Short mmCIF file of C-alpha atoms in Angstrom, two decimals:
data_model
loop_
_atom_site.label_atom_id
_atom_site.label_comp_id
_atom_site.label_asym_id
_atom_site.label_seq_id
_atom_site.Cartn_x
_atom_site.Cartn_y
_atom_site.Cartn_z
CA MET A 1 -72.79 60.32 70.28
CA VAL A 2 -74.56 63.66 70.45
CA VAL A 3 -71.16 65.47 70.92
CA GLN A 4 -69.70 63.58 67.93
CA LEU A 5 -72.69 64.60 65.82
CA LEU A 6 -72.22 68.26 66.77
CA VAL A 7 -68.50 68.35 66.26
CA ASP A 8 -69.13 66.65 62.87
CA GLN A 9 -71.25 69.77 62.01
CA ASP A 10 -68.38 72.03 62.97
CA ARG A 11 -70.13 73.32 66.03
CA LYS A 12 -68.18 74.64 69.00
CA VAL A 13 -69.04 72.18 71.89
CA LEU A 14 -68.40 72.35 75.52
CA ALA A 15 -69.41 69.12 77.25
CA THR A 16 -70.01 68.61 80.95
CA ASP A 17 -70.68 65.89 83.59
CA ARG A 18 -70.09 65.50 87.29
CA LEU A 19 -67.82 62.60 86.52
CA ALA A 20 -64.55 62.98 84.45
CA VAL A 21 -64.76 61.96 80.77
CA ASP A 22 -61.52 61.34 78.87
CA ASP A 23 -62.54 60.25 75.30
CA LEU A 24 -64.87 63.08 73.99
CA PRO A 25 -63.87 64.82 70.82
CA ALA A 26 -64.62 68.21 72.40
CA GLU A 27 -63.56 70.39 75.33
CA PHE A 28 -64.91 68.98 78.66
CA VAL A 29 -65.43 70.77 82.01
CA ARG A 30 -66.40 68.91 84.98
CA CYS A 31 -69.51 70.30 86.78
CA ASP A 32 -72.21 69.31 89.18
CA LEU A 33 -75.42 70.76 87.68
CA ALA A 34 -77.07 70.85 91.16
CA ASP A 35 -74.82 73.71 91.91
CA ALA A 36 -76.64 76.71 90.53
CA ASP A 37 -73.71 79.17 90.67
CA ALA A 38 -71.48 76.63 88.70
CA VAL A 39 -74.18 76.15 86.09
CA GLU A 40 -74.48 79.93 85.47
CA SER A 41 -70.84 80.19 85.11
CA LEU A 42 -70.66 77.31 82.69
CA LEU A 43 -73.38 78.81 80.47
CA LYS A 44 -72.08 82.33 80.17
CA GLU A 45 -70.67 81.76 76.73
CA ALA A 46 -73.19 79.35 75.42
CA GLU A 47 -75.77 79.95 72.62
CA SER A 48 -77.81 76.85 73.30
CA ILE A 49 -77.79 73.70 75.47
CA ILE A 50 -78.68 70.16 75.16
CA HIS A 51 -79.51 68.88 78.71
CA MET A 52 -79.36 65.11 78.56
CA GLY A 53 -80.95 63.81 81.72
CA ALA A 54 -78.65 64.75 84.53
CA ALA A 55 -76.81 61.41 85.06
CA ILE A 56 -79.56 59.19 86.45
CA PRO A 57 -81.27 57.79 83.30
CA GLY A 58 -83.96 55.56 84.67
CA PRO A 59 -86.32 54.74 87.59
CA LEU A 60 -84.28 51.70 88.98
CA ARG A 61 -80.84 53.36 88.78
CA GLU A 62 -80.81 55.03 92.26
CA ASP A 63 -82.93 55.68 95.33
CA PRO A 64 -86.16 57.44 94.16
CA LYS A 65 -85.60 60.52 96.27
CA VAL A 66 -82.16 60.86 94.89
CA ILE A 67 -83.45 60.39 91.40
CA PHE A 68 -86.05 63.12 91.85
CA ASP A 69 -83.97 65.66 93.66
CA ASN A 70 -81.03 65.32 91.22
CA ASN A 71 -83.09 65.37 87.97
CA VAL A 72 -85.33 68.33 89.11
CA SER A 73 -82.61 70.54 90.62
CA SER A 74 -80.29 70.10 87.76
CA THR A 75 -82.97 70.76 85.25
CA TYR A 76 -84.18 73.79 87.19
CA ASN A 77 -80.69 75.22 87.26
CA ILE A 78 -80.06 74.59 83.63
CA MET A 79 -83.40 76.20 82.50
CA MET A 80 -83.36 79.22 84.86
CA SER A 81 -79.78 80.10 83.90
CA ALA A 82 -80.48 79.55 80.30
CA ALA A 83 -83.42 82.06 80.47
CA ALA A 84 -81.42 84.60 82.64
CA LEU A 85 -78.48 84.53 80.24
CA GLY A 86 -80.79 84.68 77.11
CA LEU A 87 -79.68 81.37 75.49
CA ARG A 88 -81.69 80.83 72.25
CA ARG A 89 -82.71 77.15 72.77
CA VAL A 90 -82.63 74.38 75.58
CA VAL A 91 -83.20 70.76 74.24
CA PHE A 92 -84.28 68.63 77.30
CA SER A 93 -83.96 64.83 77.39
CA SER A 94 -87.46 64.00 78.80
CA SER A 95 -88.73 60.43 78.78
CA ALA A 96 -91.60 58.42 77.66
CA PHE A 97 -91.57 56.97 81.07
CA GLY A 98 -93.22 60.28 82.10
CA MET A 99 -96.23 58.90 80.17
CA GLY A 100 -96.71 56.02 82.65
CA TRP A 101 -93.85 53.41 83.33
CA ALA A 102 -94.61 51.49 86.36
CA HIS A 103 -93.05 48.47 88.33
CA ASP A 104 -96.53 46.81 87.83
CA GLY A 105 -96.87 46.17 84.15
CA ASN A 106 -100.73 46.42 84.40
CA ALA A 107 -100.68 49.82 86.12
CA PHE A 108 -100.58 52.12 83.24
CA VAL A 109 -103.67 52.06 80.98
CA PRO A 110 -103.44 54.74 78.30
CA LEU A 111 -106.52 56.54 77.15
CA TYR A 112 -105.69 55.82 73.58
CA LEU A 113 -102.97 54.36 71.38
CA PRO A 114 -100.62 55.11 69.77
CA LEU A 115 -99.41 57.48 72.36
CA ASP A 116 -98.78 61.11 71.16
CA GLU A 117 -97.94 64.42 72.56
CA GLU A 118 -101.54 65.16 73.36
CA HIS A 119 -101.91 62.32 75.81
CA PRO A 120 -101.59 63.53 79.33
CA MET A 121 -98.38 62.59 81.16
CA MET A 122 -99.36 60.09 83.93
CA PRO A 123 -96.30 59.08 85.81
CA PHE A 124 -96.36 56.52 88.41
CA GLU A 125 -92.92 57.02 90.12
CA PRO A 126 -90.30 59.61 90.85
CA TYR A 127 -88.29 59.29 87.76
CA GLY A 128 -91.24 59.89 85.33
CA LEU A 129 -92.51 62.80 87.63
CA SER A 130 -89.11 64.32 87.52
CA LYS A 131 -89.37 64.43 83.67
CA GLN A 132 -92.91 65.88 83.93
CA VAL A 133 -91.57 68.61 86.32
CA GLY A 134 -88.64 69.28 84.01
CA GLU A 135 -91.05 69.78 81.23
CA ASP A 136 -93.16 72.19 83.19
CA ILE A 137 -90.02 74.19 84.08
CA GLY A 138 -89.24 74.26 80.32
CA ARG A 139 -92.75 75.55 79.54
CA MET A 140 -92.49 78.23 82.18
CA ILE A 141 -89.21 79.71 80.92
CA ALA A 142 -90.39 79.40 77.26
CA HIS A 143 -93.52 81.45 78.19
CA SER A 144 -91.76 84.02 80.33
CA SER A 145 -88.38 84.62 78.52
CA ASP A 146 -86.84 84.59 74.93
CA THR A 147 -85.45 81.10 75.39
CA THR A 148 -87.29 78.36 73.45
CA VAL A 149 -87.42 74.72 74.78
CA VAL A 150 -87.67 71.43 73.11
CA SER A 151 -88.53 68.26 75.10
CA LEU A 152 -87.71 64.84 73.61
CA ARG A 153 -89.76 62.00 75.24
CA PHE A 154 -87.74 58.99 74.04
CA THR A 155 -88.21 55.35 75.22
CA ASN A 156 -85.69 52.73 76.33
CA VAL A 157 -82.42 53.20 74.28
CA ALA A 158 -81.69 49.80 72.97
CA LEU A 159 -78.10 49.16 71.78
CA PRO A 160 -77.56 46.99 68.78
CA GLU A 161 -76.80 43.90 70.85
CA VAL A 162 -80.23 44.29 72.61
CA GLN A 163 -82.03 44.81 69.31
CA ALA A 164 -80.49 41.51 68.19
CA GLU A 165 -82.59 39.74 70.76
CA PHE A 166 -85.82 40.93 69.18
CA PRO A 167 -88.55 39.89 68.80
CA TRP A 168 -89.23 39.43 72.55
CA PRO A 169 -91.99 37.01 73.84
CA ALA A 170 -95.29 38.90 73.53
CA PRO A 171 -96.54 40.43 76.84
CA THR A 172 -99.64 38.83 78.44
CA PRO A 173 -101.83 39.73 81.42
CA GLU A 174 -100.06 37.01 83.27
CA ASN A 175 -96.58 38.11 82.41
CA PRO A 176 -97.20 41.78 81.71
CA LEU A 177 -94.61 44.36 80.43
CA THR A 178 -95.34 48.11 81.02
CA LEU A 179 -96.78 49.38 77.86
CA VAL A 180 -94.10 52.18 77.10
CA MET A 181 -91.52 49.28 77.20
CA TRP A 182 -93.23 47.80 74.20
CA ALA A 183 -91.55 50.66 72.33
CA TYR A 184 -87.83 51.28 72.02
CA ALA A 185 -85.29 53.69 70.63
CA ASP A 186 -82.09 53.26 68.69
CA ALA A 187 -79.28 55.40 70.24
CA ARG A 188 -78.33 56.80 66.85
CA ASP A 189 -81.83 58.05 66.24
CA VAL A 190 -82.10 59.56 69.60
CA ALA A 191 -78.87 61.40 69.09
CA GLU A 192 -79.97 62.71 65.82
CA SER A 193 -83.27 63.99 67.32
CA HIS A 194 -81.34 66.13 69.91
CA VAL A 195 -79.16 67.71 67.13
CA LEU A 196 -82.11 68.41 64.90
CA ALA A 197 -84.09 69.89 67.85
CA LEU A 198 -81.38 72.50 68.29
CA ASP A 199 -82.26 74.28 65.10
CA ALA A 200 -85.94 73.23 64.48
CA ALA A 201 -88.29 76.11 63.81
CA ILE A 202 -89.96 76.03 67.19
CA GLU A 203 -91.85 78.87 68.93
CA GLU A 204 -91.71 78.88 72.66
CA TYR A 205 -92.13 75.24 73.68
CA GLU A 206 -92.71 71.83 72.01
CA ALA A 207 -92.60 68.23 73.19
CA PHE A 208 -91.92 65.26 70.77
CA MET A 209 -92.21 61.41 71.33
CA ILE A 210 -89.26 59.52 69.95
CA ALA A 211 -89.24 55.78 69.20
CA GLN A 212 -88.68 53.32 66.50
CA PRO A 213 -91.51 52.61 64.09
CA SER A 214 -91.97 49.02 65.16
CA SER A 215 -92.50 47.35 68.64
CA ARG A 216 -90.26 44.78 70.28
CA PHE A 217 -92.59 42.04 69.23
CA LYS A 218 -93.48 40.15 66.07
CA GLU A 219 -97.33 39.96 66.80
CA PRO A 220 -99.82 42.50 65.56
CA THR A 221 -99.88 45.50 68.05
CA ILE A 222 -103.67 45.80 68.04
CA ASP A 223 -103.96 42.07 69.01
CA LEU A 224 -101.50 42.53 71.87
CA VAL A 225 -103.47 45.64 73.06
CA ARG A 226 -106.71 43.83 72.95
CA ASN A 227 -105.22 40.78 74.77
CA ASN A 228 -103.65 42.82 77.41
CA PHE A 229 -106.21 45.69 77.95
CA GLY A 230 -109.43 44.36 76.48
CA ASP A 231 -111.62 47.34 75.50
CA ARG A 232 -110.06 49.79 78.00
CA VAL A 233 -107.92 51.39 75.40
CA GLU A 234 -109.27 53.44 72.39
CA ILE A 235 -107.35 52.38 69.21
CA ARG A 236 -106.66 55.09 66.75
CA GLU A 237 -104.96 55.03 63.34
CA GLY A 238 -101.34 54.08 63.03
CA LEU A 239 -101.30 50.65 64.82
CA SER A 240 -101.28 48.36 61.76
CA GLY A 241 -98.89 45.44 61.93
CA ALA A 242 -96.19 45.39 64.55
CA ALA A 243 -96.25 49.11 64.80
CA SER A 244 -94.96 50.92 67.88
CA VAL A 245 -97.46 52.07 70.44
CA ILE A 246 -95.76 55.49 70.24
CA SER A 247 -96.42 57.96 67.35
CA THR A 248 -93.55 59.82 66.08
CA GLU A 249 -95.65 61.79 63.49
CA LYS A 250 -95.07 65.16 65.13
CA ALA A 251 -91.25 64.67 65.35
CA GLN A 252 -91.13 63.71 61.64
CA ARG A 253 -93.11 66.68 60.67
CA LEU A 254 -91.57 69.46 62.77
CA LEU A 255 -88.01 68.15 63.45
CA GLY A 256 -87.55 66.34 60.13
CA TRP A 257 -86.58 63.24 62.15
#
């Protein structure tokens, strides 16, 4: 979807993955991003790069060590080569899971809601940690080179058939759902955010939360927060009605998303 949007804008696109892809509307080169030399060779003619998660898109998709090693090594190679070659911009697919997804739905208790970019990242597992480390690598190269970096912390990407199942039953302390899972993202909007991030007026480094404006539930969000967390979470402006627990105000303001 991102490739198609770029092609529709008449951009020259070179796509890559470690698995073969046959139906992309752009040139494709197979590459293992864990191979630093291969990455540097791939980027020699590039102007910018969108690095979309390195093939393991969630904490339950693979062994935790494999997830961490793959995500961190591939992101390190991309970021370091981008800086060494003087690429203008890296757009990094981070994740709201870096804020605090956990197998235990009661584990992550945010300091305040809605979550925004100022809230500390508090990962509970290797996937979220790999995204936090990836962002730290991005900050490092943005501060030490001419390459600027944008990190996009989007939530679970829900396809139309999944969204058709909403609203879901409301979470309860007895049947909890990790708080970042209360939010979701539409694939089309996530793709658009990556393309917008390529040209946004960003100096050095910025991170953005990406989510739909409403939650997965019909119940008022503040009521759900109080029922599940009591008074442990500070409630700030922006949670009226069934609003998402994730604020996208910054993305709207700086990306035009």
